[in-house]
Amino acid sequence: MTRSPSPLIGITLDSEEPGGYSKFPWYALRQNYCSAVTASGGVPLVLPHEPDAVPAYLDLLDGLVVTGGNFDVDPALFGANEKHDTVKVKAARTEFEWAITRGMLERNKPVLGICGGQQLLNVVLGGTLIQHIPDAVQDALAHEQPNPRDEPGHPVQITGGSLLHRIVGAAELPVNSAHHQAVETVAPGAVCDAVAPDGVIEGIEHPGYRFCIGVQWHPEFFISEGDRKLFAAFIQACQR
């Protein structure tokens, strides 16, 4: 069977315990993660949390989107001695995402981390996180914005000369915001490429890899032309 010339993009799933949709454990993913990949020229493939399948996925995939979700990275993974009361971990999800993200980076295949996916990416690379923005940032913005997620919540400043700046072609972007954690210490070798008006880090990238970008907002909603350009550049980097 001949493979499609379009790059195959793995998209990580969120997981939920029994209740709501099903009386048994279930996976969750907003449709627009997949539609954004498709609209940008890729073929989406959603990834269940099966660590034993990681080697096969690494052979198959041309790129990886690490998504957000209703959870946090375990603070123990970035050396924290305490866990904030608001922190909610999903050990099986993080174990899988950690393994596949490291594997993709080791193979120098493109990785795009979104919201919680940026936080996971920063920790995998060796950085740390703010566990709860309201307790750590004075006069913080409403990073869990009250208005709908398909509308902007605040702007971000894009660092001149960064890959993100070259992609979006703008010094500022309007972004949506749905997070209570953020990057604290940027991982060694990585750089901050976007900052909110209150100083919260909104984007990171690692120039040592072919394409390694994390953003704290949700570009899959395409609320700006910059979001479309980011997905297009990611898919372009994934071309075989």
Short mmCIF file of C-alpha atoms in Angstrom, two decimals:
data_model
loop_
_atom_site.label_atom_id
_atom_site.label_comp_id
_atom_site.label_asym_id
_atom_site.label_seq_id
_atom_site.Cartn_x
_atom_site.Cartn_y
_atom_site.Cartn_z
CA MET A 1 0.00 0.00 0.00
CA THR A 2 1.36 3.42 -0.99
CA ARG A 3 1.30 6.09 1.70
CA SER A 4 -0.29 9.46 1.11
CA PRO A 5 2.21 12.20 0.26
CA SER A 6 0.62 14.31 2.99
CA PRO A 7 2.47 14.10 6.33
CA LEU A 8 0.96 11.90 9.03
CA ILE A 9 0.51 13.90 12.25
CA GLY A 10 0.03 12.25 15.63
CA ILE A 11 -2.29 14.09 18.02
CA THR A 12 -2.33 13.13 21.69
CA LEU A 13 -5.63 12.50 23.43
CA ASP A 14 -6.92 13.54 26.83
CA SER A 15 -8.28 10.81 29.12
CA GLU A 16 -11.20 10.81 31.51
CA GLU A 17 -12.37 8.50 34.27
CA PRO A 18 -15.81 6.82 34.10
CA GLY A 19 -18.73 9.23 34.11
CA GLY A 20 -20.33 11.64 31.68
CA TYR A 21 -19.79 10.23 28.20
CA SER A 22 -19.25 6.65 29.36
CA LYS A 23 -19.44 4.45 32.45
CA PHE A 24 -15.95 3.25 31.50
CA PRO A 25 -12.67 5.20 31.02
CA TRP A 26 -12.71 7.23 27.81
CA TYR A 27 -10.57 9.46 25.61
CA ALA A 28 -11.41 13.03 24.59
CA LEU A 29 -10.26 15.43 21.88
CA ARG A 30 -11.82 18.56 20.42
CA GLN A 31 -12.48 18.18 16.71
CA ASN A 32 -10.60 21.35 15.79
CA TYR A 33 -7.20 19.83 16.60
CA CYS A 34 -7.83 17.40 13.75
CA SER A 35 -9.48 19.92 11.43
CA ALA A 36 -6.59 22.37 11.88
CA VAL A 37 -4.11 19.67 10.84
CA THR A 38 -6.27 18.70 7.86
CA ALA A 39 -6.79 22.32 6.75
CA SER A 40 -3.02 22.83 6.88
CA GLY A 41 -2.27 19.85 4.64
CA GLY A 42 -1.64 17.05 7.13
CA VAL A 43 -3.38 13.77 7.92
CA PRO A 44 -4.37 13.54 11.63
CA LEU A 45 -3.92 10.34 13.62
CA VAL A 46 -5.11 10.34 17.24
CA LEU A 47 -2.89 8.49 19.71
CA PRO A 48 -4.23 6.37 22.59
CA HIS A 49 -2.03 6.15 25.69
CA GLU A 50 -0.26 2.88 24.90
CA PRO A 51 3.44 3.13 25.86
CA ASP A 52 4.25 -0.18 24.15
CA ALA A 53 3.04 1.32 20.86
CA VAL A 54 5.43 4.28 21.00
CA PRO A 55 8.20 2.67 18.86
CA ALA A 56 5.67 1.89 16.12
CA TYR A 57 4.25 5.42 16.26
CA LEU A 58 7.74 6.89 16.01
CA ASP A 59 8.35 4.94 12.80
CA LEU A 60 4.98 5.94 11.37
CA LEU A 61 4.59 9.62 12.27
CA ASP A 62 5.99 12.64 10.46
CA GLY A 63 5.07 15.09 13.23
CA LEU A 64 3.47 15.32 16.66
CA VAL A 65 0.95 17.68 18.26
CA VAL A 66 0.92 17.46 22.06
CA THR A 67 -2.46 18.80 23.09
CA GLY A 68 -3.87 20.54 26.13
CA GLY A 69 -6.41 19.06 28.51
CA ASN A 70 -7.90 19.00 31.97
CA PHE A 71 -4.70 18.00 33.78
CA ASP A 72 -1.20 19.10 34.85
CA VAL A 73 2.29 17.67 34.58
CA ASP A 74 3.33 16.00 37.85
CA PRO A 75 5.52 18.58 39.66
CA ALA A 76 7.87 15.78 40.73
CA LEU A 77 8.98 15.52 37.09
CA PHE A 78 10.54 18.99 37.26
CA GLY A 79 11.99 18.59 40.76
CA ALA A 80 9.30 20.33 42.83
CA ASN A 81 9.07 19.19 46.43
CA GLU A 82 5.43 20.23 46.84
CA LYS A 83 2.28 20.00 44.73
CA HIS A 84 -0.16 22.92 44.63
CA ASP A 85 -3.71 22.12 45.70
CA THR A 86 -5.00 22.93 42.20
CA VAL A 87 -2.73 20.45 40.43
CA LYS A 88 -4.49 17.51 38.78
CA VAL A 89 -2.27 14.79 37.32
CA LYS A 90 -2.99 12.04 34.81
CA ALA A 91 -0.08 9.66 35.18
CA ALA A 92 -0.85 7.36 32.24
CA ARG A 93 -1.30 10.28 29.86
CA THR A 94 1.92 11.96 30.96
CA GLU A 95 3.89 8.70 30.77
CA PHE A 96 2.79 8.22 27.17
CA GLU A 97 3.26 11.84 26.11
CA TRP A 98 6.69 11.97 27.74
CA ALA A 99 7.83 8.86 25.87
CA ILE A 100 6.52 9.86 22.46
CA THR A 101 7.70 13.48 22.76
CA ARG A 102 11.22 12.40 23.71
CA GLY A 103 11.22 9.85 20.92
CA MET A 104 10.16 12.36 18.29
CA LEU A 105 12.81 14.84 19.44
CA GLU A 106 15.49 12.14 19.44
CA ARG A 107 14.57 11.43 15.81
CA ASN A 108 14.46 15.18 15.10
CA LYS A 109 10.86 14.98 13.93
CA PRO A 110 8.70 18.13 14.33
CA VAL A 111 6.85 18.68 17.61
CA LEU A 112 4.19 21.32 18.32
CA GLY A 113 3.12 21.63 21.97
CA ILE A 114 -0.19 23.39 22.66
CA CYS A 115 -1.16 24.75 26.11
CA GLY A 116 -0.51 21.80 28.45
CA GLY A 117 1.50 20.38 25.58
CA GLN A 118 3.90 23.32 25.79
CA GLN A 119 4.26 22.72 29.51
CA LEU A 120 5.01 19.01 28.94
CA LEU A 121 7.49 19.90 26.18
CA ASN A 122 9.35 22.35 28.44
CA VAL A 123 9.63 19.75 31.22
CA VAL A 124 10.77 17.01 28.80
CA LEU A 125 13.51 19.39 27.64
CA GLY A 126 14.57 20.07 31.26
CA GLY A 127 12.63 23.18 32.28
CA THR A 128 10.26 23.92 35.17
CA LEU A 129 6.69 25.20 35.56
CA ILE A 130 4.69 27.69 37.60
CA GLN A 131 2.14 25.48 39.33
CA HIS A 132 -0.59 28.12 39.73
CA ILE A 133 -0.28 31.51 38.04
CA PRO A 134 -2.54 33.51 40.44
CA ASP A 135 -0.30 32.54 43.38
CA ALA A 136 2.99 33.17 41.56
CA VAL A 137 2.48 36.20 39.30
CA GLN A 138 1.57 39.58 40.74
CA ASP A 139 -1.31 41.33 38.93
CA ALA A 140 -1.69 38.36 36.59
CA LEU A 141 -4.09 38.48 33.66
CA ALA A 142 -7.07 36.13 33.49
CA HIS A 143 -5.19 33.31 31.81
CA GLU A 144 -8.30 31.19 32.20
CA GLN A 145 -10.28 33.69 30.18
CA PRO A 146 -14.00 34.15 31.00
CA ASN A 147 -15.03 34.73 27.36
CA PRO A 148 -15.35 31.87 24.81
CA ARG A 149 -12.19 30.08 23.72
CA ASP A 150 -12.77 30.99 20.08
CA GLU A 151 -12.21 34.64 20.97
CA PRO A 152 -8.97 36.35 22.06
CA GLY A 153 -8.33 36.81 25.76
CA HIS A 154 -5.18 38.93 25.64
CA PRO A 155 -2.27 39.75 23.31
CA VAL A 156 1.24 38.29 23.34
CA GLN A 157 4.46 39.94 22.27
CA ILE A 158 6.51 37.86 19.82
CA THR A 159 10.29 37.91 20.24
CA GLY A 160 12.02 39.42 17.22
CA GLY A 161 14.39 37.09 15.40
CA SER A 162 12.71 33.94 16.74
CA LEU A 163 11.40 31.17 14.51
CA LEU A 164 7.90 31.99 15.72
CA HIS A 165 8.37 35.60 14.64
CA ARG A 166 9.56 34.52 11.20
CA ILE A 167 6.53 32.25 10.88
CA VAL A 168 3.78 34.63 11.97
CA GLY A 169 5.40 37.80 10.62
CA ALA A 170 4.06 39.95 13.46
CA ALA A 171 5.35 41.50 16.68
CA GLU A 172 2.06 40.88 18.49
CA LEU A 173 -0.76 38.34 18.27
CA PRO A 174 -4.21 38.16 19.88
CA VAL A 175 -4.50 34.80 21.63
CA ASN A 176 -7.04 32.71 23.53
CA SER A 177 -6.08 31.60 27.00
CA ALA A 178 -7.13 28.56 29.05
CA HIS A 179 -4.42 27.69 31.56
CA HIS A 180 -3.51 28.09 35.22
CA GLN A 181 0.11 26.95 34.80
CA ALA A 182 2.96 28.22 32.63
CA VAL A 183 6.66 27.88 31.96
CA GLU A 184 8.76 29.12 34.87
CA THR A 185 12.36 28.29 33.85
CA VAL A 186 12.83 27.78 30.11
CA ALA A 187 14.56 24.49 29.36
CA PRO A 188 18.31 24.53 28.61
CA GLY A 189 18.90 25.30 24.94
CA ALA A 190 15.33 26.50 24.43
CA VAL A 191 14.29 30.16 24.27
CA CYS A 192 11.19 32.15 25.12
CA ASP A 193 9.57 33.49 21.93
CA ALA A 194 6.27 34.95 23.24
CA VAL A 195 5.28 36.78 26.44
CA ALA A 196 1.95 38.02 27.83
CA PRO A 197 1.64 41.62 29.12
CA ASP A 198 1.94 40.35 32.72
CA GLY A 199 5.27 38.64 31.95
CA VAL A 200 3.94 35.08 31.73
CA ILE A 201 5.84 33.05 29.14
CA GLU A 202 3.47 32.16 26.30
CA GLY A 203 5.80 30.50 23.81
CA ILE A 204 9.06 28.54 23.67
CA GLU A 205 11.16 27.06 20.90
CA HIS A 206 14.35 25.03 20.69
CA PRO A 207 16.62 25.99 17.79
CA GLY A 208 18.59 22.76 18.12
CA TYR A 209 15.74 20.79 16.53
CA ARG A 210 14.19 20.82 13.07
CA PHE A 211 10.90 22.18 14.48
CA CYS A 212 10.26 22.32 18.21
CA ILE A 213 7.74 24.96 19.29
CA GLY A 214 5.36 25.24 22.21
CA VAL A 215 2.62 27.84 22.58
CA GLN A 216 0.50 28.44 25.64
CA TRP A 217 -2.58 29.42 23.65
CA HIS A 218 -4.78 27.33 21.33
CA PRO A 219 -3.88 28.07 17.69
CA GLU A 220 -6.14 25.24 16.48
CA PHE A 221 -9.04 27.72 16.81
CA PHE A 222 -7.45 29.85 14.03
CA ILE A 223 -8.52 33.11 15.71
CA SER A 224 -5.71 34.95 13.90
CA GLU A 225 -3.79 34.66 10.66
CA GLY A 226 -0.74 33.98 12.82
CA ASP A 227 -2.37 30.81 14.11
CA ARG A 228 -2.97 29.60 10.55
CA LYS A 229 0.62 30.39 9.63
CA LEU A 230 1.92 28.46 12.66
CA PHE A 231 0.02 25.31 11.70
CA ALA A 232 1.03 25.70 8.05
CA ALA A 233 4.70 26.02 9.01
CA PHE A 234 4.47 22.99 11.29
CA ILE A 235 2.93 20.84 8.55
CA GLN A 236 5.49 22.10 6.05
CA ALA A 237 8.28 21.05 8.41
CA CYS A 238 6.71 17.59 8.59
CA GLN A 239 6.88 17.00 4.83
CA ARG A 240 8.83 13.87 4.05
#
